[in-house]
Tab-separated table of C-alpha atoms in Angstrom:
chain	number	residue	atom	x	y	z
A	12	UNK	CA	4.310	8.098	15.824
A	13	UNK	CA	3.606	8.911	12.227
A	14	UNK	CA	0.105	9.005	10.863
A	15	UNK	CA	-1.546	9.660	7.499
A	16	UNK	CA	-5.096	10.914	7.333
A	17	UNK	CA	-7.287	10.894	4.261
A	18	UNK	CA	-10.529	12.437	5.462
A	19	UNK	CA	-12.686	11.391	2.527
A	20	UNK	CA	-13.539	7.737	1.993
A	21	UNK	CA	-15.376	8.552	-1.216
A	22	UNK	CA	-15.141	11.508	-3.543
A	23	UNK	CA	-17.441	11.888	-6.521
A	24	UNK	CA	-16.864	14.526	-9.189
A	25	UNK	CA	-18.175	15.135	-12.670
A	26	UNK	CA	-15.965	14.645	-15.684
A	27	UNK	CA	-14.091	17.839	-16.430
A	28	UNK	CA	-14.408	19.161	-12.896
A	29	UNK	CA	-11.343	19.811	-10.710
A	30	UNK	CA	-10.278	17.127	-8.275
A	31	UNK	CA	-8.556	17.456	-4.920
A	32	UNK	CA	-7.853	14.415	-2.796
A	33	UNK	CA	-6.835	15.463	0.678
A	34	UNK	CA	-3.959	14.015	2.670
A	35	UNK	CA	-2.623	15.213	6.007
A	36	UNK	CA	0.261	13.676	7.863
A	37	UNK	CA	1.730	13.695	11.308
A	38	UNK	CA	5.463	13.200	11.612
A	39	UNK	CA	8.088	15.061	13.575
A	40	UNK	CA	10.923	14.460	11.126
A	41	UNK	CA	11.451	15.297	7.488
A	42	UNK	CA	8.769	13.411	5.567
A	43	UNK	CA	8.772	11.669	2.233
A	44	UNK	CA	5.273	11.721	0.777
A	45	UNK	CA	3.783	9.600	-1.984
A	46	UNK	CA	0.530	8.912	-3.745
A	47	UNK	CA	-0.298	5.354	-4.772
A	48	UNK	CA	-3.256	4.428	-6.977
A	49	UNK	CA	-5.209	1.226	-7.499
A	50	UNK	CA	-7.425	1.050	-10.563
A	51	UNK	CA	-10.209	-1.498	-10.722
A	52	UNK	CA	-8.828	-5.036	-10.991
A	53	UNK	CA	-5.268	-3.729	-11.154
A	54	UNK	CA	-2.373	-3.685	-8.744
A	55	UNK	CA	-1.513	-0.891	-6.406
A	56	UNK	CA	1.090	1.301	-8.089
A	57	UNK	CA	3.079	4.415	-7.393
A	58	UNK	CA	1.511	7.534	-8.907
A	59	UNK	CA	3.884	10.249	-7.780
A	60	UNK	CA	6.261	11.328	-5.054
A	61	UNK	CA	6.747	14.800	-3.666
A	62	UNK	CA	10.500	14.842	-4.122
A	63	UNK	CA	10.181	14.487	-7.875
A	64	UNK	CA	7.857	17.457	-8.246
A	65	UNK	CA	6.384	15.711	-11.247
A	66	UNK	CA	3.001	15.666	-12.917
A	67	UNK	CA	1.700	12.220	-13.725
A	68	UNK	CA	-1.512	11.724	-15.730
A	69	UNK	CA	-2.265	15.377	-15.067
A	70	UNK	CA	-2.028	14.963	-11.292
A	71	UNK	CA	0.200	17.077	-9.089
A	72	UNK	CA	0.770	17.212	-5.364
A	73	UNK	CA	2.591	19.823	-3.338
A	74	UNK	CA	4.052	19.175	0.059
A	75	UNK	CA	2.976	21.883	2.503
A	76	UNK	CA	5.032	21.425	5.634
A	77	UNK	CA	3.275	24.258	7.419
A	78	UNK	CA	-0.096	22.603	7.009
A	79	UNK	CA	1.387	19.094	7.020
A	80	UNK	CA	-0.547	18.321	3.880
A	81	UNK	CA	0.104	16.629	0.561
A	82	UNK	CA	-3.110	17.024	-1.378
A	83	UNK	CA	-3.448	15.465	-4.826
A	84	UNK	CA	-4.920	17.704	-7.494
A	85	UNK	CA	-6.015	17.551	-11.090
A	86	UNK	CA	-7.671	20.448	-12.916
A	87	UNK	CA	-9.983	18.364	-15.120
A	88	UNK	CA	-11.091	14.909	-14.018
A	89	UNK	CA	-11.364	12.090	-16.546
A	90	UNK	CA	-13.420	8.914	-16.260
A	91	UNK	CA	-10.248	6.840	-16.269
A	92	UNK	CA	-9.162	8.577	-13.076
A	93	UNK	CA	-11.760	6.602	-11.148
A	94	UNK	CA	-9.746	4.522	-8.697
A	95	UNK	CA	-8.671	4.108	-5.097
A	96	UNK	CA	-5.985	6.571	-4.061
A	97	UNK	CA	-3.663	6.105	-1.100
A	98	UNK	CA	-1.396	8.702	0.422
A	99	UNK	CA	1.758	7.277	2.004
A	100	UNK	CA	4.449	8.585	4.322
A	101	UNK	CA	8.032	7.403	4.403
A	102	UNK	CA	10.458	8.095	7.219
A	103	UNK	CA	14.158	8.717	6.977
A	104	UNK	CA	16.128	5.652	8.019
A	105	UNK	CA	13.198	3.297	7.608
A	106	UNK	CA	11.815	1.439	4.641
A	107	UNK	CA	8.327	1.294	5.906
A	108	UNK	CA	5.555	3.257	4.310
A	109	UNK	CA	2.634	4.368	6.432
A	110	UNK	CA	-0.481	4.426	4.297
A	111	UNK	CA	-3.686	6.345	4.753
A	112	UNK	CA	-6.996	4.520	4.574
A	113	UNK	CA	-7.541	5.610	1.012
A	114	UNK	CA	-10.041	7.683	-0.931
A	115	UNK	CA	-12.186	6.195	-3.633
A	116	UNK	CA	-12.502	8.632	-6.499
A	117	UNK	CA	-15.509	8.239	-8.746
A	118	UNK	CA	-15.664	10.387	-11.883
A	119	UNK	CA	-19.195	10.727	-13.155
A	120	UNK	CA	-19.532	10.898	-16.960
B	9	UNK	CA	9.706	-9.185	-17.032
B	10	UNK	CA	7.110	-10.590	-14.711
B	11	UNK	CA	6.039	-8.481	-11.782
B	12	UNK	CA	5.470	-9.576	-8.221
B	13	UNK	CA	3.346	-12.704	-8.114
B	14	UNK	CA	1.312	-14.081	-5.261
B	15	UNK	CA	-0.467	-17.355	-4.706
B	16	UNK	CA	-3.121	-18.364	-4.198
B	17	UNK	CA	-5.213	-15.502	-5.517
B	18	UNK	CA	-8.089	-16.540	-3.284
B	19	UNK	CA	-8.153	-18.682	-0.171
B	20	UNK	CA	-11.168	-19.718	1.842
B	21	UNK	CA	-10.417	-21.477	5.095
B	22	UNK	CA	-12.225	-22.513	8.219
B	23	UNK	CA	-11.611	-20.740	11.476
B	24	UNK	CA	-8.795	-22.401	13.376
B	25	UNK	CA	-6.948	-23.719	10.340
B	26	UNK	CA	-3.460	-22.615	9.311
B	27	UNK	CA	-2.815	-20.923	5.953
B	28	UNK	CA	0.290	-20.158	3.933
B	29	UNK	CA	0.467	-17.319	1.453
B	30	UNK	CA	3.265	-17.117	-1.062
B	31	UNK	CA	5.032	-14.178	-2.683
B	32	UNK	CA	7.509	-14.201	-5.552
B	33	UNK	CA	9.194	-10.809	-5.786
B	34	UNK	CA	10.663	-9.250	-8.884
B	35	UNK	CA	13.995	-10.849	-9.661
B	36	UNK	CA	16.847	-8.855	-8.194
B	37	UNK	CA	14.707	-6.954	-5.718
B	38	UNK	CA	16.337	-7.123	-2.329
B	39	UNK	CA	13.503	-5.717	-0.232
B	40	UNK	CA	10.177	-7.481	0.314
B	41	UNK	CA	7.147	-6.270	2.227
B	42	UNK	CA	3.876	-7.783	3.385
B	43	UNK	CA	0.776	-5.664	3.953
B	44	UNK	CA	-2.799	-6.389	4.910
B	45	UNK	CA	-5.584	-4.504	3.144
B	46	UNK	CA	-8.871	-4.506	4.966
B	47	UNK	CA	-12.061	-2.787	3.902
B	48	UNK	CA	-12.024	0.717	5.263
B	49	UNK	CA	-8.669	0.243	6.974
B	50	UNK	CA	-6.245	0.978	4.198
B	51	UNK	CA	-2.918	-0.814	4.043
B	52	UNK	CA	-1.456	-2.156	7.258
B	53	UNK	CA	2.263	-2.924	7.286
B	54	UNK	CA	3.049	-6.417	8.520
B	55	UNK	CA	6.694	-7.308	7.938
B	56	UNK	CA	9.724	-6.247	5.904
B	57	UNK	CA	12.747	-8.195	4.657
B	58	UNK	CA	15.905	-6.546	3.355
B	59	UNK	CA	18.651	-8.780	2.016
B	60	UNK	CA	20.158	-10.957	4.708
B	61	UNK	CA	19.264	-8.632	7.552
B	62	UNK	CA	16.891	-9.601	10.315
B	63	UNK	CA	13.322	-8.858	9.232
B	64	UNK	CA	11.340	-5.985	10.689
B	65	UNK	CA	8.375	-7.776	12.259
B	66	UNK	CA	6.982	-4.759	14.046
B	67	UNK	CA	3.705	-4.812	12.143
B	68	UNK	CA	2.687	-8.398	12.791
B	69	UNK	CA	-0.615	-8.210	14.720
B	70	UNK	CA	-0.098	-11.329	16.835
B	71	UNK	CA	2.178	-14.317	17.303
B	72	UNK	CA	-0.154	-16.311	15.048
B	73	UNK	CA	1.459	-14.465	12.155
B	74	UNK	CA	4.925	-15.311	10.893
B	75	UNK	CA	6.851	-14.951	7.676
B	76	UNK	CA	10.039	-16.192	6.173
B	77	UNK	CA	12.032	-15.466	3.090
B	78	UNK	CA	14.122	-18.237	1.653
B	79	UNK	CA	17.268	-17.599	-0.321
B	80	UNK	CA	16.551	-13.902	-0.430
B	81	UNK	CA	13.721	-14.447	-2.876
B	82	UNK	CA	10.399	-16.187	-2.270
B	83	UNK	CA	8.528	-15.345	0.906
B	84	UNK	CA	5.795	-17.182	2.758
B	85	UNK	CA	3.389	-15.565	5.197
B	86	UNK	CA	1.865	-18.069	7.600
B	87	UNK	CA	-1.197	-17.461	9.707
B	88	UNK	CA	-1.852	-20.065	12.370
B	89	UNK	CA	-5.233	-20.793	13.919
B	90	UNK	CA	-6.976	-18.330	11.636
B	91	UNK	CA	-9.688	-16.083	13.010
B	92	UNK	CA	-12.489	-14.336	11.171
B	93	UNK	CA	-10.806	-10.990	11.708
B	94	UNK	CA	-7.882	-12.254	9.628
B	95	UNK	CA	-10.088	-12.031	6.542
B	96	UNK	CA	-8.475	-9.445	4.257
B	97	UNK	CA	-6.409	-9.044	1.127
B	98	UNK	CA	-2.753	-9.743	1.807
B	99	UNK	CA	-0.420	-7.775	-0.426
B	100	UNK	CA	3.214	-8.386	-1.096
B	101	UNK	CA	5.553	-5.755	-2.521
B	102	UNK	CA	9.201	-5.631	-3.441
B	103	UNK	CA	11.706	-2.920	-4.173
B	104	UNK	CA	15.105	-2.846	-5.782
B	105	UNK	CA	17.560	-1.116	-3.537
B	106	UNK	CA	17.581	0.719	-0.284
B	107	UNK	CA	17.696	3.986	-2.166
B	108	UNK	CA	14.499	3.233	-4.005
B	109	UNK	CA	12.799	1.373	-1.202
B	110	UNK	CA	9.879	3.728	-1.350
B	111	UNK	CA	9.003	2.742	-4.910
B	112	UNK	CA	7.404	-0.520	-4.044
B	113	UNK	CA	6.023	-2.840	-6.703
B	114	UNK	CA	2.934	-4.630	-5.530
B	115	UNK	CA	1.575	-8.037	-6.319
B	116	UNK	CA	-2.079	-8.756	-7.090
B	117	UNK	CA	-2.778	-9.899	-3.558
B	118	UNK	CA	-4.276	-12.959	-1.917
B	119	UNK	CA	-7.868	-12.600	-0.750
B	120	UNK	CA	-8.231	-14.599	2.453
B	121	UNK	CA	-11.685	-15.439	3.748
B	122	UNK	CA	-12.004	-17.160	7.108
B	123	UNK	CA	-15.386	-18.758	7.639
């Protein structure tokens, strides 16, 4: 069975400091990994996906199949990055996403 | 260009009562998903509809939970004989095609409180 683990429930960093939100997955097949974000009083929305190799709002995430990780990183945190972040795993042939329990990022001014 | 809408936004009900939660997906989206978001538990998949295919009900936690999707559009999630552990935010999401099923557009959620 597939599983997504986000070890940190809460992560607090100072503005301008680097951010790394950890995500590890367990899946025997070829994974599709995503990061979703939910800002205060807003809807859950897609932030980025590994297949696109994109940088969104300064965030990047690299899929490391050897370590089965998909950590989300940003070199300099901004106050507006404060939000709930969910890592999600998609499986080939299925339209389900398995979500982690989320990490609440708090950027301290 | 409205997004996914859900109603009601909040629902308080007594234990043992039935509740119905509604989801209006984005027009033209063929896939519709229901999730449950509990404090500290992340998002729990409940059920998935794709076009006219039989729904994937593998995530429904008990037979008190059911969902239907009429005319390939609006969906209703019904919880019978509600229990306190059913208290959560229920999220609906939709996506356009099978190819982009992973890019799910979420609604604002319905916060259900069972007293």
